[in-house]
Amino acid sequence: MFGLRKAESDIQGNDDDDDCKAKLQWRLQEIKVIKCGTLERLIECLGSEAGDIDSNFVNTFLATYRSFASAEQVLDGILKRYKEIGEDVKMKQHHKEGHQKSLKTVISLWLSHYTEDFHEPPQYRCLHKLADIAKQYMPESDLSQRATERLADYIKEDDINNAVSVEDITLDIHLDLLQDVDTSVAYIQRPVDLMNIPSHLFAQQLTYVDSDLFRKVVPHHCLGSVWSRRDKKHGQAPSVYATVNHFNAVSYRVVATILKHPYLPPLERIQIIEKWIDIAQELRVLKNFSSLKAIISALQSNPVYRLRRVWAELNKESSALFKELAEIFSEENNQYICRELLNREGTAKYADPDSTGTIKGHTRRKSSGWGTTRSRRSVLLQDGPLMATGTVPYLGTFLTDLTMVDAAIKDTTPEGLVNFEKKRKEFEILAQIRMLQAAAHTYRIKPEPAFFEWFHNVRVYDENESYELSCEIEPITSITPKEVRGHRKKSSLGFFSPRRPASMVFEGLFRYPSTGSIAGDDAFSVISAPELETPIRGMPQPLKHSISSGSIGSLSSQDVKVSPWKTSAESLVVKVFLETADSQLTCNYKSIMVSNSDHTKNVLRNILLKFNMPDKPEDFMLFQILPDKEIQLPDRGNIFYAISTNVPDIRFVMRRRTEFDKLRSRKYSRAKQYKFTM
C-alpha cells in the first residue's frame, strides 16, 4: 500500500529568459511512499527498473526488518525475487537488468553495514546460501567472493576462540599472577583513593569506557521489540546491555563511596559528594552524558537523597552546580534540555559554554593524586587551544523513544500487513544514534590501569543494603522532610537482580589493560529485560536509565494475548497503588519488579521505598486487583507464585493493617509454629 507525500521540486529554466524569472521557481511534487505491505511486496520495492535504489526506504528496511522477519527469510526473499526477474519473459531486458542491479546493491549494502546479521555460528546458513547463489546467478559481481571471505573470517575467529589448550590456561594464570604482583607493588607505592584521583582524569577514564561501548552499540539492538525482549525469537541486544551495565556500575559506585562508612565524619562525607559533583562537571565538559546521568541519578537516589543533614551542609557552589547539572535531565517537556544539548553539541568538537550554566561560571577545585594538579578554571574557559571531544549520549533517551514508538504503533495493520510507517519512525531515531556514534570516535583518551583496578575493587551494595547504611548514618525520624533544599528524589537503585551482585559488572574489565582496549561483551554480565526495566510513560523511574519499569508487550507471533507486564518466566512488573486513611486509592502508582525469589516482606519493603515511606513492612498488607474482585496475597512465603497472571496488567493495592489484622496475623503465626513443633 502506498501513500503520497509532498516534496519541493526545482523548476529549471533559462536564466536569460525574463519571463522565466517572473515565474514560480519551486513547486510541490507528490511522491509515493510505502505505508504497509507484506514481506514479499516490501522486497519487491527494494528494486527499480532504473537500477537505482530509494536509499531512505532501503536503509529503513535493513535497519528495522528484524521485528517482522529473520535474516534468512529476507535473504531468501531477495534471492527468490532476483531469480524470478531473470525468468520473467514478459519483462523487458533493460528493466530486468535494472531490477537485478538494484537488488545486488541492496545485498552489498546489507553485507557491508550489517555484518552481525550474517554471524550465525556454526552453520552460517545465510553466508553459504549467498555465496552459492551469487556464484551461480551473479557471476559478474563480487558478492560471492565477499561472502566467502566473510565466512572464512568468521570461521577463523571461532577457531581462535575455541582453541584453548591446557598450556594456554597455565600461561594465562602465570601472566595473571605476575600482573597481580606488579599491581600490588604499585598499590604499595601509591595507594589509590577516590579523593586522590583527579576529577578530570576520573571523567576521562569513564568516558574512555563509555565511548567504546557506545561505538559498539548495534543501533537495531535499541529497537523496542528487540532490546526489551518482547520478541523472544529475536531478543538479543548484548551491545545495549553492556552499556546499561556500565551505567549501573557507575551509579552503584557513587552510592557505595558515599555510604560505605556509616561513622565517617560529616565533613568527609560532604567532600565525597562534592567530589562526585566535580566529576560530573568534568563529564559535562567531555560531553559524556551517559556517566553524567549515572552520577546525577545516584546522587538523587533514595539512600543518598534522604541524608538531609549532609546535603544541608553542602557548599553553595557545589549545590548550585549540582542543581544545574540535574536540570539537564529534567523530564519536563519530554527531556527538552537534554535533547536540545544533543542537537546543538552532538557532532560539535567542543561543548558550548554558553549553552548551559553547568560549565560557564563554575570552577574546578584543585585535585591531587598521581602527581598531577588541576587548574580551577574550566577547560572551556582556559587560554590556548581546546581539546576536541566527541559525544556520548544518554542511551536511555533513545531507548525510551523507541519503546514509546513500539508501544504506541502496532507492528501490523488490521489487514495483517507490515506497518512500514512505524519502521520509518524507528529509523529516524536509529539514524540519530549512528550520527552520534561517528562523533564518539573523536575522543583520544588513554586508559589508566590503576584507575580500573580501583574501580573494580569498590565494594557495592544492593538497594536494601544501601538504604540500611543510609539509615545508620541518619536514622529515620518523624520529621524527615520529603524535599531537601530543592533536591527532589528522582529515582532509586534497582537494576541489579539480587541474585547477581553488582560487583560482578566490571569483572574482567581492565583488570590487565595492557592492550589498551576494552574487553568484549563477555566482560559484562548481560542482564535480562526484567532487570533492565524498559521505559513506559507515567511510571516511576528507577535510576532513570530508561525512565521507568516494565517491558512493553505485544501480540506474539501466534496471536496469543500476553500480558504486557509479564516480562519473563522469572519476573513480573506490577503496578502498586496506595490506599489512604479514608479508604481511597491514590491516583499515582509505582511500578516494581517481582522476581520468582521474592518474599512478601521484601516486596513490601521495596514498595515503601518507592513511596518514600519510613514505615515497617509488617504494618501493611498486599491485595491483587482483579477485574471482578480482590484477593489478599500471603503475608509470608514466596509471593511470586500467588499472583494471578491471567489479566491484562497486574495491579496491587497496599493497605495499612488494622489492629484486628495484626492480631489475626500473630495468631496464625503462632498456630503455624505450634503445628510444626507437634
XYZ file of C-alpha atoms in Angstrom:
678
model
C 0.000 0.000 0.000
C 1.368 3.379 -0.999
C 0.740 6.852 0.324
C 1.594 10.301 -1.021
C 3.819 12.944 0.470
C 4.749 16.358 -0.885
C 8.283 17.486 -1.670
C 9.790 20.639 -3.153
C 10.840 20.360 -6.783
C 13.161 22.809 -8.550
C 11.777 24.156 -11.831
C 14.584 24.535 -14.335
C 14.503 27.426 -16.751
C 16.653 29.678 -18.872
C 18.262 32.334 -16.700
C 18.306 34.701 -19.668
C 14.573 34.403 -20.118
C 12.938 37.388 -18.421
C 9.578 35.642 -18.412
C 11.098 32.697 -16.526
C 12.369 34.945 -13.745
C 8.853 36.079 -13.027
C 7.521 32.548 -12.804
C 7.338 30.090 -9.904
C 10.754 28.641 -9.066
C 9.540 25.824 -6.758
C 6.503 23.600 -6.668
C 5.245 20.750 -4.519
C 5.543 17.328 -6.057
C 3.666 14.278 -4.846
C 5.900 11.265 -4.170
C 4.768 7.717 -3.481
C 5.844 6.304 -0.139
C 5.271 2.802 1.161
C 2.902 2.706 4.128
C 2.471 -1.038 4.631
C 2.780 -4.340 2.822
C 3.705 -7.988 3.031
C 7.337 -9.039 3.292
C 7.234 -10.204 -0.314
C 5.921 -6.869 -1.572
C 8.409 -4.895 0.519
C 11.248 -6.899 -1.016
C 9.865 -6.182 -4.494
C 10.008 -2.458 -3.707
C 13.736 -2.694 -2.937
C 14.457 -2.783 -6.681
C 13.622 -0.443 -9.522
C 13.581 -0.540 -13.305
C 16.170 2.243 -13.486
C 18.707 0.240 -11.476
C 18.920 2.726 -8.612
C 17.563 2.392 -5.094
C 15.469 4.508 -2.779
C 18.143 4.994 -0.117
C 15.626 6.092 2.501
C 13.440 3.021 2.023
C 16.358 0.579 1.738
C 18.136 1.892 4.838
C 14.895 1.861 6.812
C 14.166 -1.705 5.721
C 17.645 -3.022 6.550
C 17.666 -1.291 9.942
C 14.240 -2.462 11.107
C 13.271 -5.697 9.325
C 14.207 -7.866 12.353
C 10.923 -7.095 14.080
C 8.922 -8.874 11.358
C 11.346 -11.269 9.624
C 14.603 -13.147 10.117
C 17.776 -12.539 8.128
C 17.335 -15.860 6.333
C 13.749 -15.019 5.356
C 14.818 -11.673 3.903
C 17.790 -13.175 2.061
C 15.613 -15.964 0.646
C 13.079 -13.375 -0.487
C 15.689 -11.200 -2.216
C 17.344 -14.162 -3.957
C 13.956 -15.545 -4.995
C 12.988 -12.159 -6.417
C 16.307 -11.954 -8.271
C 15.734 -15.344 -9.939
C 12.088 -14.580 -10.772
C 13.107 -11.390 -12.561
C 15.606 -13.318 -14.689
C 12.954 -15.879 -15.620
C 10.194 -13.335 -16.380
C 9.641 -13.497 -20.161
C 7.237 -10.528 -20.162
C 9.680 -8.041 -18.612
C 11.899 -6.033 -20.923
C 15.594 -6.850 -20.764
C 16.740 -3.408 -19.625
C 14.090 -3.461 -16.897
C 15.367 -6.870 -15.784
C 18.911 -5.568 -15.608
C 17.775 -2.518 -13.636
C 15.887 -4.555 -11.028
C 18.694 -7.079 -10.636
C 21.296 -4.339 -10.342
C 19.388 -2.618 -7.543
C 18.892 -5.915 -5.676
C 22.639 -6.596 -5.849
C 23.237 -3.116 -4.461
C 20.889 -3.850 -1.558
C 22.699 -7.111 -0.741
C 26.047 -5.329 -0.938
C 24.888 -2.629 1.495
C 23.491 -5.283 3.809
C 26.729 -7.243 3.809
C 28.789 -4.094 4.447
C 26.773 -2.307 7.132
C 25.003 -5.130 8.973
C 27.645 -7.834 9.167
C 26.324 -9.084 12.512
C 23.225 -10.404 10.707
C 25.401 -12.984 8.963
C 27.236 -14.154 12.067
C 25.309 -17.387 12.659
C 27.725 -19.990 14.014
C 28.301 -22.779 13.452
C 26.384 -23.377 10.183
C 26.438 -19.807 8.762
C 23.468 -20.656 6.575
C 22.991 -17.179 5.106
C 26.625 -16.764 4.057
C 26.746 -20.232 2.498
C 23.497 -19.589 0.655
C 24.598 -16.157 -0.562
C 27.982 -17.433 -1.752
C 26.431 -20.320 -3.706
C 23.603 -18.382 -5.357
C 25.752 -15.341 -6.128
C 28.302 -17.593 -7.799
C 25.581 -19.205 -9.916
C 23.329 -16.237 -10.767
C 25.613 -13.206 -10.270
C 28.986 -14.281 -11.660
C 29.843 -10.731 -12.704
C 29.538 -9.349 -9.140
C 31.916 -9.718 -6.193
C 29.169 -10.806 -3.779
C 30.161 -14.476 -3.881
C 33.790 -13.627 -3.123
C 32.853 -11.238 -0.308
C 30.505 -13.770 1.257
C 33.195 -16.450 1.068
C 35.806 -14.155 2.632
C 33.411 -13.125 5.390
C 32.661 -16.777 6.081
C 36.373 -17.591 6.280
C 36.943 -14.713 8.708
C 34.128 -15.868 10.995
C 35.337 -19.466 10.991
C 38.869 -18.313 11.770
C 37.626 -16.215 14.689
C 35.641 -19.165 16.020
C 38.666 -21.460 15.782
C 40.810 -18.968 17.697
C 38.165 -18.552 20.400
C 37.670 -22.297 20.760
C 41.337 -23.319 20.616
C 42.153 -23.024 24.325
C 44.647 -25.618 25.498
C 45.860 -26.526 28.971
C 49.150 -24.794 28.179
C 47.304 -21.591 27.278
C 45.362 -21.632 30.540
C 48.533 -22.261 32.547
C 50.334 -19.447 30.746
C 47.422 -17.069 31.379
C 47.474 -17.954 35.078
C 51.209 -17.262 35.302
C 50.824 -13.949 33.478
C 47.885 -13.005 35.717
C 49.915 -13.784 38.836
C 52.810 -11.679 37.587
C 50.435 -8.836 36.786
C 48.865 -9.127 40.246
C 52.317 -8.829 41.809
C 53.097 -5.760 39.712
C 49.762 -4.199 40.630
C 50.259 -4.945 44.329
C 53.673 -3.291 44.258
C 52.163 -0.276 42.529
C 49.484 -0.015 45.214
C 52.103 -0.136 47.954
C 53.971 2.679 46.266
C 50.928 4.847 45.619
C 47.595 3.976 47.253
C 44.573 4.945 45.175
C 41.534 6.523 46.770
C 38.556 8.364 45.332
C 39.720 11.684 46.750
C 43.221 11.176 45.317
C 42.052 10.656 41.729
C 41.917 13.951 39.833
C 38.365 14.671 38.748
C 39.297 15.309 35.128
C 41.200 12.009 34.982
C 38.264 10.174 36.559
C 35.913 11.642 33.956
C 38.291 10.769 31.123
C 38.517 7.127 32.186
C 34.746 6.811 32.417
C 34.475 8.441 29.016
C 37.051 6.026 27.624
C 34.771 3.121 28.523
C 31.511 4.875 27.653
C 32.657 5.966 24.204
C 33.946 2.500 23.363
C 30.720 0.843 24.487
C 28.590 3.396 22.655
C 30.517 2.906 19.419
C 29.878 -0.837 19.743
C 26.135 -0.409 20.191
C 24.328 -2.036 17.272
C 21.585 0.520 16.508
C 18.866 -2.008 15.729
C 19.504 -3.605 19.144
C 17.842 -0.476 20.548
C 14.508 -1.195 18.874
C 11.757 -1.579 21.428
C 10.866 -5.049 20.170
C 14.498 -6.207 20.416
C 16.228 -4.782 23.489
C 13.199 -5.204 25.747
C 12.967 -8.822 24.589
C 9.328 -8.503 23.594
C 10.124 -10.641 20.578
C 11.704 -13.638 22.274
C 12.797 -15.104 18.959
C 14.952 -12.120 18.056
C 15.507 -10.637 21.507
C 19.266 -10.356 21.591
C 20.786 -6.993 22.439
C 24.147 -7.559 24.165
C 25.532 -4.222 22.981
C 22.705 -2.389 24.764
C 23.001 -4.480 27.904
C 26.743 -3.777 28.103
C 26.081 -0.035 28.049
C 23.357 -0.336 30.684
C 25.596 -2.486 32.868
C 28.317 0.159 32.847
C 25.767 2.856 33.623
C 24.643 0.834 36.634
C 28.228 0.104 37.684
C 28.989 3.829 37.863
C 25.807 4.615 39.786
C 26.354 1.887 42.340
C 29.899 3.056 42.991
C 28.717 6.597 43.587
C 26.293 5.366 46.241
C 28.833 2.948 47.732
C 31.566 5.537 48.213
C 29.130 7.888 49.954
C 27.540 5.315 52.272
C 30.162 2.648 52.907
C 31.435 4.191 56.178
C 28.400 4.976 58.375
C 30.553 6.607 61.060
C 32.525 8.816 58.703
C 32.755 12.423 59.912
C 30.089 14.560 58.201
C 32.684 16.855 56.639
C 34.385 13.955 54.862
C 31.067 12.645 53.528
C 30.269 16.108 52.226
C 33.645 16.185 50.477
C 32.858 12.863 48.775
C 29.569 14.228 47.426
C 31.336 17.383 46.247
C 33.940 15.183 44.572
C 31.261 13.393 42.569
C 29.730 16.721 41.578
C 33.154 17.854 40.339
C 33.492 14.637 38.326
C 30.029 15.229 36.886
C 31.110 18.696 35.783
C 34.158 17.235 34.039
C 31.907 14.733 32.271
C 29.756 17.619 31.068
C 32.856 19.251 29.611
C 33.682 15.983 27.837
C 30.066 15.737 26.638
C 29.717 12.335 28.249
C 26.025 12.452 29.096
C 25.875 8.749 29.950
C 28.094 8.704 33.045
C 26.920 12.233 33.878
C 23.384 10.889 34.080
C 24.583 7.873 36.095
C 26.203 10.107 38.730
C 23.253 12.501 38.921
C 20.818 9.592 39.256
C 22.896 8.047 42.038
C 23.044 11.327 43.949
C 19.267 11.612 43.566
C 18.626 8.025 44.635
C 16.729 7.464 47.855
C 19.628 6.244 50.074
C 21.677 9.363 49.254
C 18.825 11.811 48.844
C 17.476 11.254 52.341
C 20.733 12.396 54.019
C 19.264 15.818 54.644
C 21.878 16.925 57.178
C 24.673 16.164 54.735
C 23.002 17.989 51.861
C 22.254 20.943 54.108
C 25.982 21.445 54.750
C 26.966 21.266 51.067
C 28.685 24.478 49.981
C 26.625 26.842 47.857
C 28.782 26.489 44.752
C 28.525 22.695 44.663
C 24.832 22.811 45.465
C 24.142 25.234 42.624
C 26.310 23.249 40.226
C 24.544 20.025 41.114
C 21.154 21.626 40.566
C 22.179 22.884 37.127
C 23.656 19.545 36.108
C 20.486 17.782 37.236
C 18.385 20.172 35.163
C 19.978 18.734 32.020
C 17.998 15.542 32.573
C 14.769 17.177 33.656
C 11.730 15.219 32.475
C 9.870 18.424 31.671
C 8.738 18.786 28.057
C 9.961 15.304 27.149
C 13.556 15.922 28.306
C 13.769 19.075 26.206
C 17.046 20.360 27.686
C 18.924 17.112 27.124
C 17.618 16.776 23.576
C 18.460 20.375 22.777
C 22.032 19.899 24.025
C 22.442 16.822 21.842
C 21.126 18.698 18.812
C 23.485 21.603 19.478
C 26.623 19.782 20.589
C 26.164 16.224 19.336
C 28.516 16.499 16.389
C 30.418 19.601 17.553
C 34.049 19.318 18.603
C 33.572 21.146 21.902
C 30.896 21.713 24.494
C 29.281 25.130 24.254
C 29.973 27.115 27.454
C 27.015 29.378 26.708
C 24.553 26.532 26.215
C 24.199 25.816 29.908
C 25.239 27.252 33.225
C 26.765 23.938 34.225
C 30.109 24.933 32.740
C 30.343 28.665 32.486
C 30.604 30.371 35.834
C 31.746 27.331 37.780
C 35.333 26.451 38.520
C 37.232 23.299 39.240
C 38.884 22.654 42.536
C 42.456 21.604 42.808
C 42.800 17.850 42.964
C 45.871 15.934 43.939
C 46.956 12.424 43.257
C 49.289 10.652 40.877
C 51.499 13.708 40.741
C 49.019 15.962 38.970
C 47.121 19.122 39.810
C 44.286 20.827 38.001
C 43.610 24.473 37.383
C 40.475 25.944 38.938
C 39.439 27.243 35.535
C 37.261 25.194 33.241
C 38.804 23.697 30.136
C 36.255 25.590 28.078
C 37.420 28.886 29.537
C 41.171 28.360 29.606
C 43.619 30.073 27.279
C 45.166 28.221 24.363
C 43.828 25.506 22.054
C 40.885 23.419 23.232
C 40.877 19.640 23.331
C 38.404 18.258 20.808
C 35.899 15.847 22.307
C 33.280 13.516 20.953
C 29.831 12.927 22.393
C 28.424 10.035 24.395
C 24.652 10.449 24.727
C 22.462 9.074 27.450
C 21.232 5.978 25.626
C 18.104 5.816 27.766
C 16.653 8.754 25.827
C 16.713 6.785 22.584
C 15.578 3.577 24.253
C 12.635 5.488 25.669
C 11.690 6.970 22.302
C 11.943 3.630 20.520
C 9.945 1.866 23.207
C 7.263 4.549 23.025
C 7.030 4.094 19.259
C 6.889 0.336 19.703
C 4.105 0.658 22.273
C 2.072 3.328 20.501
C 2.091 1.912 16.963
C 1.250 -1.661 16.090
C 3.609 -3.800 14.011
C 0.862 -4.757 11.599
C -2.250 -3.175 10.134
C -5.726 -4.668 10.682
C -5.226 -6.421 7.333
C -2.112 -8.176 8.637
C 0.373 -6.097 6.612
C 3.708 -4.878 7.951
C 3.245 -1.310 9.196
C 6.151 0.407 7.449
C 5.176 3.827 8.746
C 6.231 2.553 12.165
C 9.550 1.335 10.758
C 10.164 4.741 9.231
C 9.666 6.449 12.591
C 12.002 3.960 14.258
C 14.669 4.534 11.624
C 14.658 8.286 12.253
C 15.749 7.575 15.827
C 18.291 4.922 14.808
C 19.833 7.401 12.360
C 20.497 9.807 15.248
C 22.330 7.048 17.118
C 24.529 6.325 14.080
C 25.356 10.006 13.703
C 26.427 10.300 17.345
C 28.457 7.097 17.094
C 30.536 8.750 14.398
C 31.126 11.713 16.724
C 32.244 9.371 19.525
C 35.341 8.463 17.505
C 36.760 11.945 18.199
C 37.925 11.066 21.725
C 41.661 10.492 22.210
C 41.930 9.102 25.732
C 44.425 6.563 27.056
C 43.400 4.035 29.725
C 44.890 4.270 33.201
C 45.280 0.738 34.682
C 45.359 1.915 38.307
C 42.001 3.627 37.899
C 40.270 0.493 36.680
C 41.860 -1.569 39.429
C 40.394 0.864 41.950
C 37.021 0.916 40.180
C 36.820 -2.863 40.080
C 37.628 -3.230 43.773
C 34.966 -0.843 45.090
C 32.518 -2.797 47.221
C 28.973 -2.009 46.078
C 25.623 -2.636 47.746
C 22.156 -3.581 46.608
C 19.167 -1.333 47.254
C 18.309 -2.785 50.654
C 21.899 -2.639 51.893
C 22.255 0.941 50.689
C 19.109 2.012 52.474
C 20.178 0.314 55.706
C 23.555 2.079 55.582
C 21.786 5.354 54.905
C 19.567 4.836 57.952
C 22.645 4.158 60.067
C 24.070 7.494 59.008
C 20.810 9.370 59.582
C 18.149 7.347 61.413
C 14.545 7.742 60.317
C 12.589 10.348 62.249
C 9.021 11.562 62.067
C 10.171 14.962 60.846
C 12.306 13.760 57.935
C 11.291 16.056 55.082
C 10.495 14.863 51.588
C 12.267 17.764 49.970
C 15.802 18.843 50.749
C 16.726 22.295 49.532
C 15.061 21.784 46.173
C 16.807 18.483 45.685
C 13.998 16.117 44.741
C 14.155 12.348 44.892
C 14.333 11.256 41.290
C 14.984 7.565 41.338
C 16.002 4.546 43.294
C 18.591 1.909 42.690
C 17.145 -1.263 41.357
C 18.655 -2.506 38.133
C 20.663 -5.394 39.524
C 18.975 -8.623 40.379
C 19.556 -9.679 43.991
C 20.788 -12.956 42.560
C 23.619 -11.229 40.702
C 25.898 -8.983 42.764
C 26.511 -5.590 41.253
C 30.218 -6.002 41.883
C 30.327 -8.552 39.073
C 29.579 -5.952 36.422
C 33.182 -4.949 35.909
C 34.538 -8.473 36.267
C 37.401 -8.659 33.798
C 37.159 -5.072 32.608
C 40.630 -3.568 32.540
C 41.991 -5.963 35.085
C 45.059 -6.116 32.857
C 44.573 -3.383 30.294
C 47.988 -3.633 28.669
C 46.339 -3.980 25.250
C 44.762 -0.561 25.571
C 41.281 -1.701 24.581
C 38.107 -2.560 26.368
C 37.192 -6.152 26.899
C 34.387 -7.543 24.791
C 30.837 -8.258 25.760
C 31.977 -11.205 27.833
C 33.445 -8.764 30.315
C 29.938 -7.705 31.229
C 27.239 -9.819 32.760
C 24.259 -9.326 30.496
C 21.113 -8.597 32.415
C 17.687 -9.720 31.372
C 14.927 -7.376 30.380
C 13.142 -7.536 33.728
C 16.266 -6.222 35.424
C 16.765 -3.656 32.699
C 13.367 -2.095 33.284
C 12.014 -0.905 29.981
C 10.657 2.649 29.831
C 6.920 3.366 29.950
C 5.465 6.845 30.294
C 3.962 7.635 33.653
C 5.779 5.048 35.703
C 8.348 5.716 38.423
C 11.909 5.979 37.295
C 14.455 3.661 38.911
C 17.883 5.086 38.274
C 16.315 6.971 35.335
C 18.295 4.948 32.828
C 15.200 4.081 30.962
C 12.780 6.353 32.865
C 10.597 3.577 34.226
C 9.940 -0.020 34.989
C 8.367 -2.703 32.963
C 8.592 -4.008 29.453
C 6.004 -3.276 26.847
C 4.218 -6.266 25.480
C 2.626 -7.073 22.153
C 0.918 -9.889 20.377
C 3.122 -12.906 19.914
C 3.694 -14.475 16.527
C 0.958 -16.982 17.363
C -1.514 -14.125 18.065
C -1.796 -15.229 21.672
C -2.627 -12.408 24.038
C 0.124 -11.948 26.560
C 0.049 -9.601 29.497
C 2.346 -6.634 28.797
C 3.560 -6.878 32.381
C 4.788 -10.491 32.135
C 8.399 -9.865 31.211
C 9.705 -13.390 31.629
C 9.140 -16.655 33.430
C 11.272 -15.335 36.316
C 9.785 -11.906 36.991
C 6.729 -9.705 36.693
C 6.177 -5.951 36.543
C 3.440 -4.839 38.938
C 1.588 -1.542 39.346
C 1.158 -0.740 43.039
C -1.458 1.687 44.351
C -1.516 3.037 47.903
C -4.767 3.161 49.858
C -5.089 6.247 52.048
C -6.629 6.503 55.502
C -10.089 7.267 54.038
C -10.005 4.022 52.007
C -9.348 5.832 48.746
C -6.754 4.739 46.211
C -4.105 7.250 45.224
C -4.151 8.324 41.586
C -0.433 7.746 41.215
C 1.056 4.307 41.231
C 4.552 2.900 41.479
C 5.884 0.042 39.404
C 8.008 -2.669 40.925
C 9.674 -5.822 39.684
C 8.692 -9.061 41.435
C 11.009 -11.990 40.800
C 10.373 -15.661 41.460
C 12.608 -15.488 44.549
C 10.915 -12.523 46.248
C 9.072 -12.922 49.529
C 6.185 -10.737 50.611
C 8.221 -8.812 53.184
C 10.877 -7.880 50.609
C 8.217 -6.745 48.142
C 6.547 -4.586 50.799
C 9.913 -3.082 51.718
C 10.568 -2.166 48.079
C 7.118 -0.610 47.767
C 7.671 1.515 50.867
C 10.969 2.700 49.418
C 9.234 3.599 46.169
C 6.650 5.673 48.034
C 9.373 7.137 50.274
C 7.615 5.891 53.417
C 9.601 5.135 56.609
C 7.044 2.582 57.880
C 7.698 -1.075 58.601
C 6.639 -3.769 56.097
C 4.830 -5.628 58.894
C 2.286 -2.799 59.125
C 0.903 -3.363 55.616
C -0.927 -5.967 53.549
C -0.981 -6.566 49.797
C -4.018 -7.280 47.650
C -4.175 -8.044 43.937
C -6.870 -6.199 42.000
C -8.715 -8.485 39.573
C -11.468 -7.435 37.128
C -14.248 -8.701 39.388
C -12.696 -8.939 42.851
C -9.644 -8.542 45.083
C -7.523 -11.316 46.543
C -5.271 -10.962 49.561
C -1.715 -12.080 48.943
C 0.013 -14.218 51.588
C 1.864 -12.388 54.360
C 4.716 -14.878 54.311
C 6.457 -17.016 51.765
C 7.146 -16.568 48.064
C 4.678 -14.058 46.676
C 5.529 -14.673 43.007
C 3.529 -17.872 42.673
C 0.473 -16.406 44.402
C -0.006 -13.753 41.722
C -2.743 -14.276 39.144
C -1.257 -13.532 35.704
C -4.378 -14.068 33.571
C -5.076 -10.331 33.469
C -4.135 -7.528 31.053
C -1.983 -5.872 33.718
C -1.026 -6.856 37.247
C -2.130 -4.363 39.908
C -1.586 -4.386 43.657
C -3.076 -2.212 46.365
C -1.154 -1.759 49.610
C -3.276 -1.217 52.727
C -2.258 -0.456 56.281
C -3.074 -3.238 58.710
C -5.729 -2.683 61.345
C -5.246 -3.865 64.909
C -7.514 -6.807 64.119
C -5.379 -7.762 61.112
C -2.228 -7.639 63.211
C -3.786 -9.816 65.907
C -5.021 -12.342 63.373
C -1.583 -12.460 61.726
C 0.126 -13.121 65.076
C -2.369 -15.890 65.924
C -1.810 -17.501 62.544
C 1.953 -17.326 63.023
C 1.752 -18.963 66.477
C -0.643 -21.648 65.224
C 1.650 -22.438 62.343
C 4.655 -22.624 64.647
C 2.742 -24.936 67.032
C 1.768 -27.165 64.138
C 5.378 -27.578 63.057
C 6.565 -28.403 66.570
C 3.977 -31.119 67.175
